[in-house]
Amino acid sequence: MLKLIQETADFLKSKIVTVPKTGIILGTGLGNLVTQITDKTEIPYETIPNFPVSTVEGHSGKLIFGKLGDVDVLAMQGRFHYYEGYDMKQVTFPVRVMKAIGIVNLLVSNASGGVHPDFEIGDLMLITDHINLFPEHPLRGKNYKELGTRFPDMSEAYSKELIDKAKKIAARNNIKVVEGVYVGTTGPTFETKAEYRYFRIIGGDAVGMSTVPEVIVANHAGMRCFGISIVTDLGVPGKIMEVTHEEVQQIGNKVQPLMTQIMKELVAEL
Ligand code: HPA
């Protein structure tokens, strides 16, 4: 695994002049931020050695090096989901590669179903913590101490400092944000009513099918993490309606410029 990571990192480093300090993983259909990146070098996943190839609809699947404002970033447009059939080592491989090229901050976005009774469709939730309900742990198996410690601390999986900065940025831009705990589960089914209720009872505010594996690996690697979830539907008793992938993308499209704004200003403060 170490060899594969290094090989991919070397390939990517050969394509760029400056190494960014910040990586951004963009969730389902959440590619709007990419329109704000200038001086782009785009690298399709299928041309990157050892990279899995994204299959789900709405994911274009490329790495984009460039500048967000004045800051060098690496954006991943389209991520690898466990439900697509990848194992957790594949899902989190890009994070390992980011670390190997020198990235120290990881920003992630996703779409989720809100289970907090006060949440509204279209809310931006700053992820304060997560609950890992994936059946496979990305760190299971041999631990390579070059990559991180055997038993990583997860007491501040999402940087409090970055959350505080994001709250200030949102306030000065008049963007409504909420905060909450993201429950990560496999999908690809959306939840039954009973499952939404269960996720609320166990301490969740929103539920989705991604992010947790990447953030676990980023913490293992000693990276600073920040996440925003777009609440695209509600799993709240009395407000539950049929959910479709298309609706999730539609709501995502509507609010993602606000998320982009927060990410852009946050990157400038890192
Ligand atoms: N459940 C799980 N994942 C999701 C949802 C949901 O309701 N909405 C968007 N992604």
CSV table of C-alpha atoms and ligand atoms in Angstrom, one decimal:
chain,number,residue,atom,x,y,z
A,1,MET,CA,0.0,0.0,0.0
A,2,LEU,CA,2.8,2.4,0.9
A,3,LYS,CA,4.3,1.9,-2.6
A,4,LEU,CA,1.0,2.5,-4.3
A,5,ILE,CA,0.5,5.7,-2.4
A,6,GLN,CA,4.0,7.0,-3.2
A,7,GLU,CA,3.7,6.1,-6.8
A,8,THR,CA,0.4,8.0,-7.2
A,9,ALA,CA,1.8,10.9,-5.2
A,10,ASP,CA,4.9,11.1,-7.4
A,11,PHE,CA,2.7,11.0,-10.5
A,12,LEU,CA,0.6,13.9,-9.3
A,13,LYS,CA,3.6,15.9,-8.1
A,14,SER,CA,5.1,15.6,-11.6
A,15,LYS,CA,2.0,17.4,-12.9
A,16,ILE,CA,2.1,20.5,-10.7
A,17,VAL,CA,4.4,23.3,-9.8
A,18,THR,CA,3.2,24.2,-6.4
A,19,VAL,CA,2.0,21.7,-3.8
A,20,PRO,CA,-1.3,22.9,-2.1
A,21,LYS,CA,-1.7,22.7,1.6
A,22,THR,CA,-5.5,22.1,1.3
A,23,GLY,CA,-7.5,19.4,-0.3
A,24,ILE,CA,-11.2,19.6,-0.9
A,25,ILE,CA,-13.5,16.6,-1.5
A,26,LEU,CA,-16.7,17.6,-3.3
A,27,GLY,CA,-19.8,15.6,-2.7
A,28,THR,CA,-22.5,14.4,-5.0
A,29,GLY,CA,-23.2,17.0,-7.7
A,30,LEU,CA,-21.4,19.6,-5.6
A,31,GLY,CA,-18.9,20.7,-8.2
A,32,ASN,CA,-19.9,24.4,-8.1
A,33,LEU,CA,-16.7,25.3,-6.2
A,34,VAL,CA,-14.7,24.1,-9.1
A,35,THR,CA,-16.0,27.0,-11.2
A,36,GLN,CA,-14.2,29.3,-8.8
A,37,ILE,CA,-10.8,27.6,-9.3
A,38,THR,CA,-8.4,29.4,-11.6
A,39,ASP,CA,-5.1,28.2,-13.2
A,40,LYS,CA,-6.5,24.8,-13.3
A,41,THR,CA,-4.7,21.5,-14.0
A,42,GLU,CA,-7.4,18.8,-14.4
A,43,ILE,CA,-6.5,15.2,-14.1
A,44,PRO,CA,-9.2,12.6,-14.8
A,45,TYR,CA,-9.2,9.8,-12.3
A,46,GLU,CA,-8.9,7.2,-15.0
A,47,THR,CA,-5.4,8.6,-16.0
A,48,ILE,CA,-4.1,8.5,-12.4
A,49,PRO,CA,-2.1,5.4,-11.5
A,50,ASN,CA,-3.7,3.2,-8.8
A,51,PHE,CA,-6.8,5.5,-8.6
A,52,PRO,CA,-10.2,3.8,-8.5
A,53,VAL,CA,-12.6,5.1,-11.1
A,54,SER,CA,-15.9,6.8,-10.0
A,55,THR,CA,-19.1,5.3,-11.4
A,56,VAL,CA,-22.1,7.0,-9.8
A,57,GLU,CA,-24.3,9.3,-11.8
A,58,GLY,CA,-23.5,13.0,-11.2
A,59,HIS,CA,-19.9,12.5,-10.5
A,60,SER,CA,-17.4,13.6,-13.1
A,61,GLY,CA,-14.4,12.2,-11.4
A,62,LYS,CA,-11.3,14.3,-11.7
A,63,LEU,CA,-8.6,16.0,-9.6
A,64,ILE,CA,-8.3,19.7,-10.0
A,65,PHE,CA,-5.2,21.6,-9.0
A,66,GLY,CA,-5.5,25.3,-9.0
A,67,LYS,CA,-6.1,28.5,-7.1
A,68,LEU,CA,-9.2,29.2,-5.0
A,69,GLY,CA,-8.8,33.0,-4.6
A,70,ASP,CA,-5.1,33.3,-3.9
A,71,VAL,CA,-4.7,29.9,-2.4
A,72,ASP,CA,-3.4,26.7,-4.0
A,73,VAL,CA,-5.9,23.8,-3.6
A,74,LEU,CA,-6.5,20.3,-4.8
A,75,ALA,CA,-10.1,19.6,-5.4
A,76,MET,CA,-11.5,16.1,-5.9
A,77,GLN,CA,-14.6,16.4,-8.0
A,78,GLY,CA,-16.4,13.2,-7.3
A,79,ARG,CA,-15.6,10.8,-4.5
A,80,PHE,CA,-15.6,7.0,-4.2
A,81,HIS,CA,-18.5,5.6,-2.2
A,82,TYR,CA,-18.6,2.4,-0.3
A,83,TYR,CA,-21.9,1.6,-1.9
A,84,GLU,CA,-20.3,1.6,-5.3
A,85,GLY,CA,-18.5,-1.6,-4.3
A,86,TYR,CA,-15.1,-0.2,-3.4
A,87,ASP,CA,-13.5,-1.4,-0.3
A,88,MET,CA,-12.6,1.1,2.4
A,89,LYS,CA,-8.9,1.2,1.4
A,90,GLN,CA,-10.0,2.3,-2.1
A,91,VAL,CA,-12.6,4.8,-0.8
A,92,THR,CA,-9.9,6.5,1.3
A,93,PHE,CA,-6.9,6.1,-1.1
A,94,PRO,CA,-7.1,9.7,-2.4
A,95,VAL,CA,-6.8,11.0,1.2
A,96,ARG,CA,-3.6,9.0,1.7
A,97,VAL,CA,-2.3,10.4,-1.6
A,98,MET,CA,-3.2,14.0,-0.6
A,99,LYS,CA,-1.2,13.5,2.6
A,100,ALA,CA,1.7,12.0,0.7
A,101,ILE,CA,1.9,15.0,-1.5
A,102,GLY,CA,2.0,17.4,1.4
A,103,ILE,CA,-1.6,18.4,2.0
A,104,VAL,CA,-2.4,19.1,5.7
A,105,ASN,CA,-6.0,20.4,5.6
A,106,LEU,CA,-9.0,18.4,4.3
A,107,LEU,CA,-12.3,20.1,3.5
A,108,VAL,CA,-15.2,17.9,2.6
A,109,SER,CA,-18.8,18.4,1.4
A,110,ASN,CA,-21.7,16.1,1.1
A,111,ALA,CA,-25.5,15.9,0.8
A,112,SER,CA,-27.5,14.5,3.7
A,113,GLY,CA,-30.9,13.8,5.1
A,114,GLY,CA,-31.6,16.0,8.1
A,115,VAL,CA,-33.0,14.2,11.2
A,116,HIS,CA,-32.8,17.2,13.6
A,117,PRO,CA,-36.4,18.4,14.0
A,118,ASP,CA,-35.4,22.1,13.5
A,119,PHE,CA,-33.5,21.5,10.3
A,120,GLU,CA,-34.9,22.8,7.0
A,121,ILE,CA,-34.3,21.6,3.5
A,122,GLY,CA,-31.4,23.5,2.0
A,123,ASP,CA,-29.7,24.1,5.4
A,124,LEU,CA,-25.9,24.1,5.4
A,125,MET,CA,-24.7,22.0,8.4
A,126,LEU,CA,-21.2,22.5,9.7
A,127,ILE,CA,-20.2,19.0,10.7
A,128,THR,CA,-19.1,19.0,14.4
A,129,ASP,CA,-18.7,15.3,14.8
A,130,HIS,CA,-19.7,12.0,13.2
A,131,ILE,CA,-21.0,8.5,14.0
A,132,ASN,CA,-19.4,5.8,12.0
A,133,LEU,CA,-22.0,3.1,11.0
A,134,PHE,CA,-20.1,1.7,8.0
A,135,PRO,CA,-19.7,-2.1,8.4
A,136,GLU,CA,-16.0,-1.9,7.4
A,137,HIS,CA,-13.4,0.3,9.1
A,138,PRO,CA,-10.9,2.0,6.9
A,139,LEU,CA,-8.1,1.3,9.4
A,140,ARG,CA,-8.8,-2.3,9.9
A,141,GLY,CA,-5.8,-4.5,9.2
A,142,LYS,CA,-2.1,-4.0,9.4
A,143,ASN,CA,-1.2,-0.5,10.7
A,144,TYR,CA,1.6,1.2,8.8
A,145,LYS,CA,3.2,3.6,11.3
A,146,GLU,CA,4.4,5.7,8.4
A,147,LEU,CA,0.7,6.5,7.9
A,148,GLY,CA,-0.4,7.0,11.5
A,149,THR,CA,-0.8,5.5,14.9
A,150,ARG,CA,-2.6,2.2,15.5
A,151,PHE,CA,-5.3,3.7,17.8
A,152,PRO,CA,-6.0,7.3,16.5
A,153,ASP,CA,-7.6,9.8,18.8
A,154,MET,CA,-11.0,11.0,17.3
A,155,SER,CA,-11.9,13.5,20.1
A,156,GLU,CA,-11.8,16.4,17.6
A,157,ALA,CA,-12.3,14.7,14.3
A,158,TYR,CA,-13.5,18.0,12.9
A,159,SER,CA,-11.3,21.0,13.8
A,160,LYS,CA,-13.1,23.3,16.3
A,161,GLU,CA,-10.9,26.1,15.1
A,162,LEU,CA,-12.1,25.7,11.5
A,163,ILE,CA,-15.7,25.4,12.6
A,164,ASP,CA,-15.4,28.7,14.5
A,165,LYS,CA,-13.8,30.4,11.5
A,166,ALA,CA,-16.6,29.0,9.2
A,167,LYS,CA,-19.3,30.3,11.6
A,168,LYS,CA,-17.8,33.8,11.5
A,169,ILE,CA,-17.5,33.7,7.7
A,170,ALA,CA,-21.2,32.6,7.4
A,171,ALA,CA,-22.3,35.4,9.8
A,172,ARG,CA,-20.5,38.1,7.9
A,173,ASN,CA,-22.0,36.9,4.6
A,174,ASN,CA,-25.5,36.5,6.0
A,175,ILE,CA,-25.4,32.8,5.3
A,176,LYS,CA,-27.5,30.6,7.6
A,177,VAL,CA,-25.6,27.7,9.0
A,178,VAL,CA,-26.6,25.0,11.5
A,179,GLU,CA,-24.2,22.6,13.3
A,180,GLY,CA,-24.5,18.9,13.9
A,181,VAL,CA,-23.4,15.3,14.0
A,182,TYR,CA,-23.2,13.4,10.7
A,183,VAL,CA,-24.1,9.8,10.7
A,184,GLY,CA,-22.3,7.9,8.0
A,185,THR,CA,-24.0,4.8,6.7
A,186,THR,CA,-23.5,2.6,3.6
A,187,GLY,CA,-26.6,3.4,1.5
A,188,PRO,CA,-27.4,3.1,-1.3
A,189,THR,CA,-31.0,3.0,0.0
A,190,PHE,CA,-32.3,6.2,1.6
A,191,GLU,CA,-33.6,5.5,5.0
A,192,THR,CA,-36.8,4.0,6.2
A,193,LYS,CA,-38.8,6.1,8.6
A,194,ALA,CA,-37.7,3.8,11.5
A,195,GLU,CA,-34.0,4.2,10.4
A,196,TYR,CA,-34.3,8.0,10.4
A,197,ARG,CA,-35.8,7.8,13.9
A,198,TYR,CA,-33.0,5.6,15.0
A,199,PHE,CA,-30.3,7.9,13.7
A,200,ARG,CA,-31.9,10.7,15.6
A,201,ILE,CA,-32.1,8.7,18.8
A,202,ILE,CA,-28.4,7.7,18.7
A,203,GLY,CA,-27.3,11.3,18.5
A,204,GLY,CA,-27.3,12.2,14.8
A,205,ASP,CA,-28.5,15.4,13.2
A,206,ALA,CA,-28.1,14.3,9.6
A,207,VAL,CA,-27.4,11.1,7.7
A,208,GLY,CA,-25.5,10.4,4.6
A,209,MET,CA,-23.4,7.8,2.7
A,210,SER,CA,-19.9,9.3,2.6
A,211,THR,CA,-17.3,11.5,4.4
A,212,VAL,CA,-16.8,9.4,7.6
A,213,PRO,CA,-14.2,7.0,6.0
A,214,GLU,CA,-12.2,9.9,4.5
A,215,VAL,CA,-12.3,11.9,7.7
A,216,ILE,CA,-11.2,8.9,9.7
A,217,VAL,CA,-8.2,8.4,7.5
A,218,ALA,CA,-7.4,12.1,7.4
A,219,ASN,CA,-7.3,12.1,11.2
A,220,HIS,CA,-5.1,9.0,11.2
A,221,ALA,CA,-2.8,10.9,8.9
A,222,GLY,CA,-2.8,13.9,11.2
A,223,MET,CA,-4.7,16.2,8.9
A,224,ARG,CA,-7.0,19.0,10.0
A,225,CYS,CA,-10.6,18.3,8.9
A,226,PHE,CA,-13.6,20.4,8.1
A,227,GLY,CA,-17.0,19.4,6.6
A,228,ILE,CA,-20.1,20.9,5.4
A,229,SER,CA,-23.3,18.9,4.7
A,230,ILE,CA,-26.1,20.2,2.6
A,231,VAL,CA,-29.4,19.0,4.0
A,232,THR,CA,-31.3,18.0,0.9
A,233,ASP,CA,-34.2,16.2,2.5
A,234,LEU,CA,-35.7,15.6,5.9
A,235,GLY,CA,-36.0,12.4,7.9
A,236,VAL,CA,-38.0,14.1,10.6
A,237,PRO,CA,-41.4,12.5,11.6
A,238,GLY,CA,-44.2,14.3,9.9
A,239,LYS,CA,-41.9,15.8,7.3
A,240,ILE,CA,-40.6,12.7,5.6
A,241,MET,CA,-41.3,12.6,1.9
A,242,GLU,CA,-40.1,10.3,-0.9
A,243,VAL,CA,-36.5,11.1,-1.7
A,244,THR,CA,-34.9,10.8,-5.1
A,245,HIS,CA,-31.3,11.2,-6.2
A,246,GLU,CA,-32.4,13.9,-8.6
A,247,GLU,CA,-34.1,16.0,-5.8
A,248,VAL,CA,-31.0,15.6,-3.7
A,249,GLN,CA,-28.9,17.1,-6.6
A,250,GLN,CA,-31.5,19.8,-7.3
A,251,ILE,CA,-31.3,21.1,-3.7
A,252,GLY,CA,-27.6,20.7,-3.7
A,253,ASN,CA,-27.3,22.8,-6.8
A,254,LYS,CA,-29.4,25.6,-5.3
A,255,VAL,CA,-27.4,26.1,-2.1
A,256,GLN,CA,-23.9,25.1,-3.2
A,257,PRO,CA,-22.8,28.7,-4.1
A,258,LEU,CA,-23.3,29.5,-0.4
A,259,MET,CA,-21.1,26.6,0.6
A,260,THR,CA,-18.5,27.6,-2.0
A,261,GLN,CA,-18.4,31.1,-0.5
A,262,ILE,CA,-17.7,29.7,3.0
A,263,MET,CA,-15.1,27.2,1.6
A,264,LYS,CA,-13.4,30.0,-0.4
A,265,GLU,CA,-13.1,32.4,2.5
A,266,LEU,CA,-12.1,29.6,4.9
A,267,VAL,CA,-9.3,28.4,2.6
A,268,ALA,CA,-7.9,32.0,2.7
A,269,GLU,CA,-7.7,31.8,6.5
A,270,LEU,CA,-5.9,28.5,6.7
B,1,HPA,N1,-30.0,9.7,3.5
B,1,HPA,C1,-28.8,9.3,3.2
B,1,HPA,N2,-28.1,10.0,2.4
B,1,HPA,C2,-28.5,11.1,1.8
B,1,HPA,C3,-29.8,11.6,2.1
B,1,HPA,C4,-30.6,10.8,3.0
B,1,HPA,O1,-31.7,11.2,3.4
B,1,HPA,N3,-30.0,12.7,1.5
B,1,HPA,C5,-28.9,12.9,0.8
B,1,HPA,N4,-28.0,12.0,1.0
